[in-house]
mmCIF file of C-alpha atoms in Angstrom:
data_model
loop_
_atom_site.group_PDB
_atom_site.id
_atom_site.type_symbol
_atom_site.label_atom_id
_atom_site.label_comp_id
_atom_site.label_asym_id
_atom_site.label_seq_id
_atom_site.Cartn_x
_atom_site.Cartn_y
_atom_site.Cartn_z
ATOM 1 C CA MET A 26 -44.591 22.758 21.220
ATOM 2 C CA THR A 27 -42.737 25.730 22.609
ATOM 3 C CA THR A 28 -39.121 26.173 23.561
ATOM 4 C CA SER A 29 -39.959 25.904 27.234
ATOM 5 C CA ASP A 30 -41.636 22.531 26.648
ATOM 6 C CA VAL A 31 -38.558 21.218 24.823
ATOM 7 C CA ILE A 32 -36.262 22.381 27.633
ATOM 8 C CA ASP A 33 -38.518 20.850 30.310
ATOM 9 C CA GLU A 34 -38.563 17.536 28.414
ATOM 10 C CA LEU A 35 -34.761 17.504 28.130
ATOM 11 C CA LEU A 36 -34.374 18.247 31.841
ATOM 12 C CA SER A 37 -36.762 15.466 32.798
ATOM 13 C CA GLY A 38 -34.815 13.102 30.538
ATOM 14 C CA ALA A 39 -31.553 14.199 32.180
ATOM 15 C CA ASP A 40 -32.858 12.978 35.526
ATOM 16 C CA SER A 41 -33.022 9.426 34.184
ATOM 17 C CA LEU A 42 -29.462 9.453 32.719
ATOM 18 C CA PRO A 43 -27.804 7.790 35.747
ATOM 19 C CA GLU A 44 -30.323 4.936 35.563
ATOM 20 C CA LEU A 45 -29.763 4.558 31.812
ATOM 21 C CA ALA A 46 -25.982 4.540 32.299
ATOM 22 C CA GLU A 47 -26.311 1.847 34.963
ATOM 23 C CA HIS A 48 -28.499 -0.293 32.709
ATOM 24 C CA ALA A 49 -26.056 0.167 29.804
ATOM 25 C CA HIS A 50 -23.153 -0.848 32.042
ATOM 26 C CA GLU A 51 -25.014 -3.975 33.222
ATOM 27 C CA TRP A 52 -25.917 -4.874 29.633
ATOM 28 C CA ALA A 53 -22.319 -4.405 28.464
ATOM 29 C CA LEU A 54 -20.979 -6.638 31.249
ATOM 30 C CA ALA A 55 -23.619 -9.291 30.569
ATOM 31 C CA ASN A 56 -22.884 -9.315 26.811
ATOM 32 C CA LEU A 57 -19.146 -8.764 26.885
ATOM 33 C CA TRP A 58 -18.283 -12.328 25.888
ATOM 34 C CA TRP A 59 -20.086 -12.254 22.548
ATOM 35 C CA ALA A 60 -19.124 -8.650 21.752
ATOM 36 C CA SER A 61 -15.440 -9.414 22.295
ATOM 37 C CA SER A 62 -15.652 -12.675 20.340
ATOM 38 C CA LEU A 63 -17.397 -10.838 17.501
ATOM 39 C CA ALA A 64 -14.646 -8.199 17.471
ATOM 40 C CA PHE A 65 -11.982 -10.934 17.491
ATOM 41 C CA ILE A 66 -13.630 -12.776 14.583
ATOM 42 C CA LEU A 67 -13.909 -9.513 12.645
ATOM 43 C CA VAL A 68 -10.218 -8.685 13.134
ATOM 44 C CA ILE A 69 -9.104 -12.198 12.140
ATOM 45 C CA SER A 70 -11.295 -12.266 9.028
ATOM 46 C CA LEU A 71 -10.167 -8.807 7.868
ATOM 47 C CA SER A 72 -6.494 -9.703 8.293
ATOM 48 C CA SER A 73 -7.031 -12.982 6.417
ATOM 49 C CA ILE A 74 -8.730 -11.193 3.541
ATOM 50 C CA GLN A 75 -5.925 -8.631 3.406
ATOM 51 C CA ARG A 76 -3.290 -11.385 3.385
ATOM 52 C CA LEU A 77 -5.041 -13.255 0.568
ATOM 53 C CA MET A 78 -5.357 -10.091 -1.515
ATOM 54 C CA SER A 79 -1.719 -9.146 -0.995
ATOM 55 C CA ARG A 80 -0.546 -12.676 -1.848
ATOM 56 C CA SER A 81 -2.024 -12.469 -5.348
ATOM 57 C CA THR A 82 -0.625 -8.957 -5.812
ATOM 58 C CA LEU A 83 2.864 -9.982 -4.693
ATOM 59 C CA ARG A 84 2.822 -12.927 -7.096
ATOM 60 C CA ASP A 85 1.951 -10.697 -10.056
ATOM 61 C CA ARG A 86 4.899 -8.279 -10.278
ATOM 62 C CA GLN A 87 6.981 -6.845 -13.115
ATOM 63 C CA ALA A 88 10.677 -5.969 -13.025
ATOM 64 C CA PHE A 89 12.747 -3.638 -15.201
ATOM 65 C CA GLU A 90 16.501 -3.156 -15.382
ATOM 66 C CA VAL A 91 18.012 0.242 -16.023
ATOM 67 C CA LEU A 92 21.343 -0.283 -17.813
ATOM 68 C CA PRO A 93 23.607 2.790 -17.803
ATOM 69 C CA THR A 94 25.933 3.734 -20.656
ATOM 70 C CA ASN A 95 29.632 4.547 -20.177
ATOM 71 C CA GLY A 96 29.036 8.300 -20.006
ATOM 72 C CA PHE A 97 26.214 8.057 -17.465
ATOM 73 C CA ASP A 98 26.484 10.852 -14.902
ATOM 74 C CA PRO A 99 23.039 12.011 -13.713
ATOM 75 C CA ALA A 100 22.467 15.397 -12.145
ATOM 76 C CA LEU A 101 20.731 15.729 -8.792
ATOM 77 C CA GLU A 102 17.542 16.836 -10.530
ATOM 78 C CA ASP A 103 17.520 13.628 -12.605
ATOM 79 C CA VAL A 104 17.893 11.469 -9.501
ATOM 80 C CA LEU A 105 15.070 13.323 -7.730
ATOM 81 C CA ARG A 106 12.850 13.063 -10.802
ATOM 82 C CA PHE A 107 13.502 9.317 -10.969
ATOM 83 C CA ALA A 108 12.670 8.893 -7.259
ATOM 84 C CA LYS A 109 9.463 10.873 -7.737
ATOM 85 C CA GLN A 110 8.559 8.647 -10.662
ATOM 86 C CA ILE A 111 8.965 5.528 -8.527
ATOM 87 C CA ALA A 112 6.791 7.069 -5.807
ATOM 88 C CA ARG A 113 4.185 7.949 -8.420
ATOM 89 C CA ALA A 114 4.240 4.368 -9.716
ATOM 90 C CA GLN A 115 3.443 3.059 -6.250
ATOM 91 C CA ARG A 116 0.684 5.621 -5.800
ATOM 92 C CA ASN A 117 -0.803 4.714 -9.199
ATOM 93 C CA SER A 118 -0.877 1.030 -8.352
ATOM 94 C CA SER A 119 -2.437 1.581 -4.924
ATOM 95 C CA ARG A 120 -6.172 1.345 -4.820
ATOM 96 C CA TRP A 121 -8.509 0.911 -1.894
ATOM 97 C CA ALA A 122 -8.924 -2.775 -2.737
ATOM 98 C CA LEU A 123 -5.202 -3.521 -2.689
ATOM 99 C CA PRO A 124 -3.281 -3.640 0.588
ATOM 100 C CA ALA A 125 -0.159 -1.519 0.854
ATOM 101 C CA ARG A 126 1.963 -4.647 1.255
ATOM 102 C CA GLY A 127 1.355 -5.636 -2.364
ATOM 103 C CA THR A 128 2.003 -2.233 -3.902
ATOM 104 C CA ALA A 129 5.527 -1.704 -2.591
ATOM 105 C CA MET A 130 8.226 -0.800 -5.091
ATOM 106 C CA ARG A 131 11.597 -2.522 -4.821
ATOM 107 C CA VAL A 132 14.805 -0.920 -6.070
ATOM 108 C CA ARG A 133 17.968 -3.049 -6.256
ATOM 109 C CA LEU A 134 21.494 -2.244 -7.330
ATOM 110 C CA MET A 135 22.908 -5.425 -8.873
ATOM 111 C CA SER A 136 25.980 -6.638 -10.645
ATOM 112 C CA VAL A 137 25.820 -10.197 -11.905
ATOM 113 C CA GLY A 138 29.046 -10.809 -13.830
ATOM 114 C CA GLY A 139 28.926 -7.444 -15.546
ATOM 115 C CA PRO A 140 28.291 -3.747 -15.077
ATOM 116 C CA LEU A 141 26.203 -2.368 -12.262
ATOM 117 C CA THR A 142 22.483 -2.325 -13.046
ATOM 118 C CA LEU A 143 19.491 -0.869 -11.299
ATOM 119 C CA ARG A 144 16.478 -3.170 -11.033
ATOM 120 C CA ILE A 145 13.037 -1.741 -10.304
ATOM 121 C CA GLU A 146 10.262 -4.108 -9.351
ATOM 122 C CA GLY A 147 6.617 -3.312 -8.740
ATOM 123 C CA PRO A 148 3.071 -4.475 -9.325
ATOM 124 C CA THR A 149 2.025 -5.059 -12.925
ATOM 125 C CA ARG A 150 -0.566 -2.312 -12.545
ATOM 126 C CA ALA A 151 2.351 0.147 -12.405
ATOM 127 C CA THR A 152 4.233 -1.068 -15.495
ATOM 128 C CA THR A 153 3.153 1.849 -17.660
ATOM 129 C CA VAL A 154 4.669 4.275 -15.174
ATOM 130 C CA LEU A 155 7.769 2.118 -14.663
ATOM 131 C CA ARG A 156 8.462 1.907 -18.399
ATOM 132 C CA HIS A 157 8.973 5.646 -18.642
ATOM 133 C CA GLN A 158 12.336 5.679 -16.940
ATOM 134 C CA GLY A 159 13.765 9.025 -15.975
ATOM 135 C CA TYR A 160 17.415 8.747 -17.019
ATOM 136 C CA ALA A 161 18.369 9.890 -20.519
ATOM 137 C CA GLN A 162 21.568 7.849 -20.949
ATOM 138 C CA CYS A 163 20.140 4.495 -19.858
ATOM 139 C CA GLU A 164 18.538 1.555 -21.555
ATOM 140 C CA LEU A 165 15.415 0.056 -20.000
ATOM 141 C CA ARG A 166 15.011 -3.701 -20.283
ATOM 142 C CA ALA A 167 12.099 -5.787 -19.016
ATOM 143 C CA VAL A 168 13.200 -8.671 -16.818
ATOM 144 C CA THR A 169 11.444 -11.926 -17.615
ATOM 145 C CA GLY A 170 11.628 -15.530 -16.533
ATOM 146 C CA LYS A 171 14.517 -16.771 -14.451
ATOM 147 C CA GLU A 172 16.202 -13.353 -14.425
ATOM 148 C CA SER A 173 13.374 -11.838 -12.387
ATOM 149 C CA ALA A 174 14.309 -13.771 -9.240
ATOM 150 C CA PRO A 175 18.060 -13.429 -8.710
ATOM 151 C CA GLU A 176 19.851 -15.846 -6.429
ATOM 152 C CA ARG A 177 20.989 -14.555 -3.102
ATOM 153 C CA PRO A 178 24.774 -14.201 -2.909
ATOM 154 C CA GLU A 179 26.618 -16.649 -0.706
ATOM 155 C CA ILE A 180 28.647 -14.759 1.874
ATOM 156 C CA ARG A 181 31.476 -16.497 3.686
ATOM 157 C CA LEU A 182 33.316 -14.864 6.517
ATOM 158 C CA GLY A 183 36.983 -15.633 7.077
ATOM 159 C CA ALA A 184 39.439 -17.514 4.897
ATOM 160 C CA HIS A 185 37.978 -20.706 3.537
ATOM 161 C CA ASN A 186 40.752 -22.679 1.872
ATOM 162 C CA ASP A 187 40.696 -26.499 1.991
ATOM 163 C CA SER A 188 44.417 -26.876 1.186
ATOM 164 C CA ALA A 189 45.408 -24.526 4.022
ATOM 165 C CA GLY A 190 43.204 -26.446 6.460
ATOM 166 C CA SER A 191 44.677 -29.817 5.466
ATOM 167 C CA ALA A 192 48.239 -28.447 5.677
ATOM 168 C CA ALA A 193 47.611 -27.120 9.181
ATOM 169 C CA ALA A 194 46.190 -30.485 10.246
ATOM 170 C CA ALA A 195 49.310 -32.317 9.044
#
């Protein structure tokens, strides 16, 4: 087979392209209902699988509290190093099998009847990275049990005083 034969064969095939395109268009219109339903079923099943996988990952999380000492005054480099460590912990816990929703790191500043603490929460796969906290003058404590899920604070707007309300009514 020579080059001229190959070119002649391609040119003869190019003449039938409009007919092939018309047949493909007719086939696509005739089979659109099952192709779209198949795509819909695929999207629904993939999102369901992702939700189930992230549910188990979100249930299995570990929290640590960083308790500062009285002389705690971090430099900018320490803060940036700590932020990089948290980002690395999320990257280490992320794998192709885990959805991003389950690998998120949560950082909370809390004060429950005492000094201000920093709570870091992430997947248990990242605990080895989370344990190596970046601040020198801080104590790291694992949060277990009831402490791991703090209650939401109750916020009341305006003055709420029962004796003032009863005095105004009288």
